[in-house]
């Protein structure tokens, strides 16, 4: 038989089901976010590793100008090297029908027979090129999809200056090309960079690499010394124009995937705990208040001889039912949501399969936090009640001192009508409870502020990067560093308004143990189109010597202004430079390092060399200009800023950044839940008073005013408090969303605060209406008849 | 004083004050009282005279400010709160001035709440039958009148077959017929189980069924009258 206490428990739970569900949802959603995010990141990491493993992604990539094939034997003899795969690769341009500008591509060789020992491909459609057929190619699937290309299609491409026709025989994916970025660009774009695989002999013929290779891939044995191996590889390749071997961690696609995953990890570590803490705070407050409302009944049961232990156990069940119920539902929802999201991200990252992985510690953490918060709230109150003699506990709690609020009598008292005075009295009489409700709603407001500000932060990043830092329309990349004379040719094209030189050299920058493999960007004096800007958005004057680092790079390298960096240039004569940090620039995109173009050329021992140009053009001439650019032999690629901007927006809306919308929705649920709970608990505590008011002749509207007036005042006080809390919270959340690829600034944004305030007020109005509906429906007699 | 019967309750100088300073309320002013075991004792007095306060202290629900109270050889005023809990659990039945039913439990379940932890309880249905509520055992407090709720409270108190039964205004909200039924139940418990019954009331006629009537005024005993001609509750005028 169910004991009367347990029956009481079930009926009480049923009675407060509205409130219990509201709390359960808030804590559940907090737990869900935690479980979802950790599951998502664990699964993606696991899937990526499994993919790399199955398709044998290289540990070391080593490009060179031209090395004889026999060198592979010596490379294989380096201690720690497990396998070696040489290959030929080169730049190509693919003609896309109906498009003036060809698309840049990389051509990569496949062994004439068998699969590559390293960097295998995953055939998604069609077949591999047949041996002895240099005209058969595989295309990167994502690129083919972006242009509607299929096996069986014909394709024209220019390799090493010669235009040729190819048969597409298959589509493939590769762990090496999950993300493809055109040279000189930061943002990957499936449509704007292609990969062609073809037979080694065919490609070697095209690039004059018979019996030679220009890239070698190595895989290492477990426990091999990476640094030592890199050095050994560099030493062997040096006589053959080695450009410096680099590890998988520096490989573009992997770096990007890893950045995106770590963006998600940062968001998973940084954001859910904030949400969970807010939910836990609510749980603490509301459970405490629920137990508080049982005080009379606790006293009664004590009078009958129930021990504190028995009563504690009874209320523990109530607390457990709500907190555990919410947390468990949150875990299940988190698993489901995580699974769904992993599916979405698997497509996004182009993983061919999915390893779903759960993080049990997140369940434990979520459940523990919920239980702790609920128990703390419940037991705090129980301890108080247990400390009372039953006679005292059975009496309604000592009426708070009226005297303080009683002196409203002056001018204020005369202005206010009776219901307003009741609202004011309750607020002044129970400042603790009001403060707790206010703080709860303020936290809801803070969450909303922080999330909405983050949306504005994303917009700010886009805006700053593409309107303030880069004001050009077109970027031209040259096949190799050319003389500034080429710029005059560009300037002469009709419709070109302004031309500005730029030079990018690949380099490894290091400060002690901190190193970063990236690009050194040279900007001419007086640049207008592409600039380095400071915090106040003013252009930074680049000194003749020294580098200006982006704030992100300065953080990575752990340097300040005045420190000296070792810059290992990976181009031309490959000098190693010592450059002082002359300034820190505010870029939100990538982690660039800037130099004055003149200073860079001097340091490299070159005169007036440029590797690219920024153009401002008259859009009416756009097609003519593209046509002309295509016909210039030194132009390797042309990229339009509008396309780059679109790619960036797509990236932020589909990659790690997209999770902000999921989190925003969850923040909204939590905010609404908090406000609704505050309204519900205020109603529960006052049901009897309100019924009495109705009995003595107050109208429904007046009675509702007494209840809702309190909610309104608490909400209005909470808004500014929440706005301030939200401002600080947004720093934490912004950091959670920032990656090496892009930074999301925490900004103070008036409209965002306004929107958040609107969200909270809307939540308060809806909650108020829901509670008012219950109030109107309540049975006066029933409320008054039962004495607790 | 009856020499043969042992004393169930003995208080000496029992004092209770509420509040401090100028607003101090003296609810009990040094009460000396002896209640023999197995008697029905009626406590009469005006509202605010301290009757409930006295009942709460000897019932183990409240503490005294000064003085002592004993139940048999146990000193209630020196007991720890867990010893008091044990005392209430093992020996005491309460009927409170306000009915104090659990709103979320039915009549039977309200009784079961107490029989569940009693050592030798009655069947809850029998207890409800005693107060004439056999038909309403599955009703919730909100579905019953004040008088019916009070009868449930009485069934709940007697169902554990307690050694002592404290009733604070048990018939306050009842009509004469039910009032008599309820008093008969108290008398039956007293006769069949030998329970000591302490009844607080403002209805002077109730005194007719008592072994002993204590007149209370202004926090102290004014007069104790032993009643040698007890009436059957059924014969009490209302
Ligand atoms: N918790 C309390 N705080 C302050 N005064 C109290 C409290 N309980 C009772 N009193 C006061 O003590 C006096 C005795 O109360 P009570 O024992 O309830 O009287 P009775 O039961 O005889 O009507 C009254 O004046 C009452 O106002
Ligand atoms: Mg009283």
PDB file of C-alpha atoms in Angstrom, chain A residues 204-408:
ATOM      1  CA  UNK A 204      54.021  14.669 -64.011  1.00  0.00           C
ATOM      2  CA  UNK A 205      53.930  15.237 -67.755  1.00  0.00           C
ATOM      3  CA  UNK A 206      51.912  18.416 -67.302  1.00  0.00           C
ATOM      4  CA  UNK A 207      54.235  19.861 -64.680  1.00  0.00           C
ATOM      5  CA  UNK A 208      57.492  18.486 -66.010  1.00  0.00           C
ATOM      6  CA  UNK A 209      57.995  16.201 -63.012  1.00  0.00           C
ATOM      7  CA  UNK A 210      58.902  12.912 -64.646  1.00  0.00           C
ATOM      8  CA  UNK A 211      60.895  10.859 -62.150  1.00  0.00           C
ATOM      9  CA  UNK A 212      60.452  13.598 -59.606  1.00  0.00           C
ATOM     10  CA  UNK A 213      57.981  14.879 -57.066  1.00  0.00           C
ATOM     11  CA  UNK A 214      57.119  18.290 -55.638  1.00  0.00           C
ATOM     12  CA  UNK A 215      55.427  17.144 -52.484  1.00  0.00           C
ATOM     13  CA  UNK A 216      56.017  14.286 -50.126  1.00  0.00           C
ATOM     14  CA  UNK A 217      53.685  12.998 -47.414  1.00  0.00           C
ATOM     15  CA  UNK A 218      54.865  11.112 -44.369  1.00  0.00           C
ATOM     16  CA  UNK A 219      53.152   9.191 -41.656  1.00  0.00           C
ATOM     17  CA  UNK A 220      54.886   8.674 -38.350  1.00  0.00           C
ATOM     18  CA  UNK A 221      55.134   5.787 -35.959  1.00  0.00           C
ATOM     19  CA  UNK A 222      53.537   6.149 -32.568  1.00  0.00           C
ATOM     20  CA  UNK A 223      55.730   8.192 -30.262  1.00  0.00           C
ATOM     21  CA  UNK A 224      57.898   9.614 -33.035  1.00  0.00           C
ATOM     22  CA  UNK A 225      59.470  12.993 -32.391  1.00  0.00           C
ATOM     23  CA  UNK A 226      57.633  15.404 -34.670  1.00  0.00           C
ATOM     24  CA  UNK A 227      60.024  18.327 -34.401  1.00  0.00           C
ATOM     25  CA  UNK A 228      63.094  16.206 -35.034  1.00  0.00           C
ATOM     26  CA  UNK A 229      61.446  14.546 -38.012  1.00  0.00           C
ATOM     27  CA  UNK A 230      60.434  17.909 -39.504  1.00  0.00           C
ATOM     28  CA  UNK A 231      64.005  19.099 -39.194  1.00  0.00           C
ATOM     29  CA  UNK A 232      65.348  15.913 -40.777  1.00  0.00           C
ATOM     30  CA  UNK A 233      62.886  16.191 -43.683  1.00  0.00           C
ATOM     31  CA  UNK A 234      63.793  19.851 -44.220  1.00  0.00           C
ATOM     32  CA  UNK A 235      67.466  18.943 -44.307  1.00  0.00           C
ATOM     33  CA  UNK A 236      66.922  16.270 -46.978  1.00  0.00           C
ATOM     34  CA  UNK A 237      64.663  18.487 -49.117  1.00  0.00           C
ATOM     35  CA  UNK A 238      66.681  21.649 -48.783  1.00  0.00           C
ATOM     36  CA  UNK A 239      68.862  21.068 -51.846  1.00  0.00           C
ATOM     37  CA  UNK A 240      65.694  20.467 -53.893  1.00  0.00           C
ATOM     38  CA  UNK A 241      63.900  23.708 -53.032  1.00  0.00           C
ATOM     39  CA  UNK A 242      62.042  22.517 -49.970  1.00  0.00           C
ATOM     40  CA  UNK A 243      59.571  25.114 -48.722  1.00  0.00           C
ATOM     41  CA  UNK A 244      59.610  23.755 -45.225  1.00  0.00           C
ATOM     42  CA  UNK A 245      57.846  20.659 -44.019  1.00  0.00           C
ATOM     43  CA  UNK A 246      54.866  21.208 -41.804  1.00  0.00           C
ATOM     44  CA  UNK A 247      52.799  19.066 -39.513  1.00  0.00           C
ATOM     45  CA  UNK A 248      49.171  18.058 -39.856  1.00  0.00           C
ATOM     46  CA  UNK A 249      48.288  20.692 -37.270  1.00  0.00           C
ATOM     47  CA  UNK A 250      49.329  23.391 -39.770  1.00  0.00           C
ATOM     48  CA  UNK A 251      47.570  21.863 -42.739  1.00  0.00           C
ATOM     49  CA  UNK A 252      44.915  24.296 -43.966  1.00  0.00           C
ATOM     50  CA  UNK A 253      41.875  22.058 -44.051  1.00  0.00           C
ATOM     51  CA  UNK A 254      42.698  20.338 -40.784  1.00  0.00           C
ATOM     52  CA  UNK A 255      43.489  23.625 -39.108  1.00  0.00           C
ATOM     53  CA  UNK A 256      40.148  24.923 -40.185  1.00  0.00           C
ATOM     54  CA  UNK A 257      38.182  21.844 -39.112  1.00  0.00           C
ATOM     55  CA  UNK A 258      40.027  21.778 -35.830  1.00  0.00           C
ATOM     56  CA  UNK A 259      39.394  25.489 -35.332  1.00  0.00           C
ATOM     57  CA  UNK A 260      35.719  25.026 -35.989  1.00  0.00           C
ATOM     58  CA  UNK A 261      35.524  22.083 -33.606  1.00  0.00           C
ATOM     59  CA  UNK A 262      37.464  23.970 -30.977  1.00  0.00           C
ATOM     60  CA  UNK A 263      35.104  26.878 -31.559  1.00  0.00           C
ATOM     61  CA  UNK A 264      32.322  24.487 -30.661  1.00  0.00           C
ATOM     62  CA  UNK A 265      34.326  23.143 -27.737  1.00  0.00           C
ATOM     63  CA  UNK A 266      34.900  26.675 -26.468  1.00  0.00           C
ATOM     64  CA  UNK A 267      31.212  27.388 -26.840  1.00  0.00           C
ATOM     65  CA  UNK A 268      30.469  24.066 -25.125  1.00  0.00           C
ATOM     66  CA  UNK A 269      32.757  24.889 -22.229  1.00  0.00           C
ATOM     67  CA  UNK A 270      31.959  28.570 -21.973  1.00  0.00           C
ATOM     68  CA  UNK A 271      28.250  28.898 -22.501  1.00  0.00           C
ATOM     69  CA  UNK A 272      26.254  25.949 -21.083  1.00  0.00           C
ATOM     70  CA  UNK A 273      27.651  26.347 -17.547  1.00  0.00           C
ATOM     71  CA  UNK A 274      26.390  29.944 -17.521  1.00  0.00           C
ATOM     72  CA  UNK A 275      22.951  28.774 -18.599  1.00  0.00           C
ATOM     73  CA  UNK A 276      23.035  25.903 -16.132  1.00  0.00           C
ATOM     74  CA  UNK A 277      24.006  28.188 -13.263  1.00  0.00           C
ATOM     75  CA  UNK A 278      21.154  30.544 -14.058  1.00  0.00           C
ATOM     76  CA  UNK A 279      18.753  27.593 -14.155  1.00  0.00           C
ATOM     77  CA  UNK A 280      20.236  26.223 -10.926  1.00  0.00           C
ATOM     78  CA  UNK A 281      19.742  29.564  -9.220  1.00  0.00           C
ATOM     79  CA  UNK A 282      16.089  29.517 -10.194  1.00  0.00           C
ATOM     80  CA  UNK A 283      15.745  25.941  -8.957  1.00  0.00           C
ATOM     81  CA  UNK A 284      17.315  26.941  -5.654  1.00  0.00           C
ATOM     82  CA  UNK A 285      14.925  29.849  -5.175  1.00  0.00           C
ATOM     83  CA  UNK A 286      11.738  28.153  -6.295  1.00  0.00           C
ATOM     84  CA  UNK A 287      12.246  24.868  -4.460  1.00  0.00           C
ATOM     85  CA  UNK A 288      12.981  26.865  -1.326  1.00  0.00           C
ATOM     86  CA  UNK A 289       9.771  28.806  -1.739  1.00  0.00           C
ATOM     87  CA  UNK A 290       7.735  25.652  -2.372  1.00  0.00           C
ATOM     88  CA  UNK A 291       9.043  24.061   0.800  1.00  0.00           C
ATOM     89  CA  UNK A 292       8.421  27.334   2.604  1.00  0.00           C
ATOM     90  CA  UNK A 293       4.761  27.197   1.615  1.00  0.00           C
ATOM     91  CA  UNK A 294       4.530  23.745   3.272  1.00  0.00           C
ATOM     92  CA  UNK A 295       5.666  25.116   6.592  1.00  0.00           C
ATOM     93  CA  UNK A 296       2.280  24.740   8.316  1.00  0.00           C
ATOM     94  CA  UNK A 297       1.945  21.154   7.204  1.00  0.00           C
ATOM     95  CA  UNK A 298       5.473  20.369   8.309  1.00  0.00           C
ATOM     96  CA  UNK A 299       4.596  21.744  11.741  1.00  0.00           C
ATOM     97  CA  UNK A 300       1.480  19.605  11.846  1.00  0.00           C
ATOM     98  CA  UNK A 301       3.334  16.446  10.977  1.00  0.00           C
ATOM     99  CA  UNK A 302       5.929  17.287  13.583  1.00  0.00           C
ATOM    100  CA  UNK A 303       3.066  17.671  16.074  1.00  0.00           C
ATOM    101  CA  UNK A 304       1.963  14.129  15.262  1.00  0.00           C
ATOM    102  CA  UNK A 305       5.432  12.880  16.051  1.00  0.00           C
ATOM    103  CA  UNK A 306       7.022  12.633  12.625  1.00  0.00           C
ATOM    104  CA  UNK A 307      10.753  13.024  13.049  1.00  0.00           C
ATOM    105  CA  UNK A 308      12.901  15.521  11.173  1.00  0.00           C
ATOM    106  CA  UNK A 309      14.492  12.567   9.398  1.00  0.00           C
ATOM    107  CA  UNK A 310      11.158  11.276   8.124  1.00  0.00           C
ATOM    108  CA  UNK A 311      10.066  14.722   7.002  1.00  0.00           C
ATOM    109  CA  UNK A 312      13.441  15.425   5.424  1.00  0.00           C
ATOM    110  CA  UNK A 313      13.148  12.190   3.462  1.00  0.00           C
ATOM    111  CA  UNK A 314       9.635  13.106   2.390  1.00  0.00           C
ATOM    112  CA  UNK A 315      10.612  16.505   1.059  1.00  0.00           C
ATOM    113  CA  UNK A 316      13.755  15.093  -0.505  1.00  0.00           C
ATOM    114  CA  UNK A 317      11.480  13.015  -2.669  1.00  0.00           C
ATOM    115  CA  UNK A 318       9.602  16.116  -3.743  1.00  0.00           C
ATOM    116  CA  UNK A 319      12.844  17.925  -4.527  1.00  0.00           C
ATOM    117  CA  UNK A 320      14.272  14.883  -6.277  1.00  0.00           C
ATOM    118  CA  UNK A 321      11.154  14.412  -8.341  1.00  0.00           C
ATOM    119  CA  UNK A 322      11.354  17.947  -9.694  1.00  0.00           C
ATOM    120  CA  UNK A 323      15.126  18.353 -10.015  1.00  0.00           C
ATOM    121  CA  UNK A 324      15.902  14.828 -11.152  1.00  0.00           C
ATOM    122  CA  UNK A 325      12.877  14.751 -13.409  1.00  0.00           C
ATOM    123  CA  UNK A 326      14.032  17.948 -15.088  1.00  0.00           C
ATOM    124  CA  UNK A 327      17.672  16.859 -15.264  1.00  0.00           C
ATOM    125  CA  UNK A 328      16.884  13.413 -16.668  1.00  0.00           C
ATOM    126  CA  UNK A 329      14.511  14.844 -19.243  1.00  0.00           C
ATOM    127  CA  UNK A 330      17.285  17.316 -20.066  1.00  0.00           C
ATOM    128  CA  UNK A 331      19.780  14.459 -20.536  1.00  0.00           C
ATOM    129  CA  UNK A 332      17.439  12.620 -22.895  1.00  0.00           C
ATOM    130  CA  UNK A 333      16.610  15.776 -24.818  1.00  0.00           C
ATOM    131  CA  UNK A 334      20.328  16.594 -24.903  1.00  0.00           C
ATOM    132  CA  UNK A 335      21.149  13.195 -26.408  1.00  0.00           C
ATOM    133  CA  UNK A 336      18.445  13.597 -29.021  1.00  0.00           C
ATOM    134  CA  UNK A 337      19.401  17.193 -29.822  1.00  0.00           C
ATOM    135  CA  UNK A 338      23.101  16.287 -29.844  1.00  0.00           C
ATOM    136  CA  UNK A 339      22.438  13.456 -32.259  1.00  0.00           C
ATOM    137  CA  UNK A 340      20.452  15.714 -34.561  1.00  0.00           C
ATOM    138  CA  UNK A 341      23.118  18.402 -34.448  1.00  0.00           C
ATOM    139  CA  UNK A 342      25.927  15.917 -35.033  1.00  0.00           C
ATOM    140  CA  UNK A 343      24.083  14.917 -38.185  1.00  0.00           C
ATOM    141  CA  UNK A 344      23.932  18.525 -39.304  1.00  0.00           C
ATOM    142  CA  UNK A 345      27.600  19.125 -38.537  1.00  0.00           C
ATOM    143  CA  UNK A 346      28.697  15.859 -40.104  1.00  0.00           C
ATOM    144  CA  UNK A 347      27.269  17.168 -43.351  1.00  0.00           C
ATOM    145  CA  UNK A 348      28.789  20.549 -42.718  1.00  0.00           C
ATOM    146  CA  UNK A 349      32.258  19.126 -42.111  1.00  0.00           C
ATOM    147  CA  UNK A 350      31.727  16.629 -44.963  1.00  0.00           C
ATOM    148  CA  UNK A 351      32.596  13.631 -42.827  1.00  0.00           C
ATOM    149  CA  UNK A 352      31.572  10.537 -44.791  1.00  0.00           C
ATOM    150  CA  UNK A 353      30.417   8.728 -41.658  1.00  0.00           C
ATOM    151  CA  UNK A 354      29.563   9.542 -38.104  1.00  0.00           C
ATOM    152  CA  UNK A 355      30.836   8.212 -34.803  1.00  0.00           C
ATOM    153  CA  UNK A 356      28.280   9.247 -32.216  1.00  0.00           C
ATOM    154  CA  UNK A 357      29.805   9.648 -28.835  1.00  0.00           C
ATOM    155  CA  UNK A 358      28.287  10.637 -25.518  1.00  0.00           C
ATOM    156  CA  UNK A 359      30.092  12.316 -22.688  1.00  0.00           C
ATOM    157  CA  UNK A 360      28.856  10.600 -19.481  1.00  0.00           C
ATOM    158  CA  UNK A 361      30.536  13.231 -17.354  1.00  0.00           C
ATOM    159  CA  UNK A 362      28.121  15.832 -18.738  1.00  0.00           C
ATOM    160  CA  UNK A 363      25.158  13.769 -17.490  1.00  0.00           C
ATOM    161  CA  UNK A 364      26.724  13.518 -14.083  1.00  0.00           C
ATOM    162  CA  UNK A 365      27.539  17.208 -14.004  1.00  0.00           C
ATOM    163  CA  UNK A 366      24.062  18.220 -15.129  1.00  0.00           C
ATOM    164  CA  UNK A 367      22.322  15.955 -12.650  1.00  0.00           C
ATOM    165  CA  UNK A 368      24.679  16.872  -9.819  1.00  0.00           C
ATOM    166  CA  UNK A 369      24.213  20.614 -10.373  1.00  0.00           C
ATOM    167  CA  UNK A 370      20.428  20.223 -10.482  1.00  0.00           C
ATOM    168  CA  UNK A 371      20.303  18.092  -7.372  1.00  0.00           C
ATOM    169  CA  UNK A 372      22.687  20.322  -5.504  1.00  0.00           C
ATOM    170  CA  UNK A 373      20.813  23.499  -6.294  1.00  0.00           C
ATOM    171  CA  UNK A 374      17.430  21.977  -5.496  1.00  0.00           C
ATOM    172  CA  UNK A 375      18.621  20.335  -2.285  1.00  0.00           C
ATOM    173  CA  UNK A 376      20.383  23.496  -1.164  1.00  0.00           C
ATOM    174  CA  UNK A 377      17.197  25.495  -1.710  1.00  0.00           C
ATOM    175  CA  UNK A 378      14.970  22.877  -0.066  1.00  0.00           C
ATOM    176  CA  UNK A 379      17.152  22.040   2.879  1.00  0.00           C
ATOM    177  CA  UNK A 380      17.947  25.632   3.673  1.00  0.00           C
ATOM    178  CA  UNK A 381      14.256  26.134   4.356  1.00  0.00           C
ATOM    179  CA  UNK A 382      13.727  22.731   5.990  1.00  0.00           C
ATOM    180  CA  UNK A 383      16.500  23.460   8.438  1.00  0.00           C
ATOM    181  CA  UNK A 384      14.785  26.681   9.394  1.00  0.00           C
ATOM    182  CA  UNK A 385      11.462  24.924   9.863  1.00  0.00           C
ATOM    183  CA  UNK A 386      13.021  22.045  11.791  1.00  0.00           C
ATOM    184  CA  UNK A 387      14.571  24.589  14.118  1.00  0.00           C
ATOM    185  CA  UNK A 388      11.097  25.794  15.088  1.00  0.00           C
ATOM    186  CA  UNK A 389       8.884  24.257  17.732  1.00  0.00           C
ATOM    187  CA  UNK A 390       5.836  22.630  16.151  1.00  0.00           C
ATOM    188  CA  UNK A 391       3.567  25.240  17.738  1.00  0.00           C
ATOM    189  CA  UNK A 392       5.517  27.978  15.972  1.00  0.00           C
ATOM    190  CA  UNK A 393       5.775  26.115  12.684  1.00  0.00           C
ATOM    191  CA  UNK A 394       2.019  25.559  12.578  1.00  0.00           C
ATOM    192  CA  UNK A 395       1.333  29.225  13.047  1.00  0.00           C
ATOM    193  CA  UNK A 396       1.544  31.171   9.819  1.00  0.00           C
ATOM    194  CA  UNK A 397       5.037  32.689   9.603  1.00  0.00           C
ATOM    195  CA  UNK A 398       5.318  35.697  11.867  1.00  0.00           C
ATOM    196  CA  UNK A 399       3.741  38.549   9.985  1.00  0.00           C
ATOM    197  CA  UNK A 400       6.585  40.770   8.895  1.00  0.00           C
ATOM    198  CA  UNK A 401       6.868  44.083  10.633  1.00  0.00           C
ATOM    199  CA  UNK A 402       4.343  46.495   9.195  1.00  0.00           C
ATOM    200  CA  UNK A 403       5.660  49.476  11.025  1.00  0.00           C
ATOM    201  CA  UNK A 404       8.403  50.263   8.567  1.00  0.00           C
ATOM    202  CA  UNK A 405       6.065  50.282   5.602  1.00  0.00           C
ATOM    203  CA  UNK A 406       3.256  51.655   7.698  1.00  0.00           C
ATOM    204  CA  UNK A 407       4.565  55.180   7.472  1.00  0.00           C
ATOM    205  CA  UNK A 408       3.490  55.602   3.908  1.00  0.00           C
TER     206      UNK A 408
END
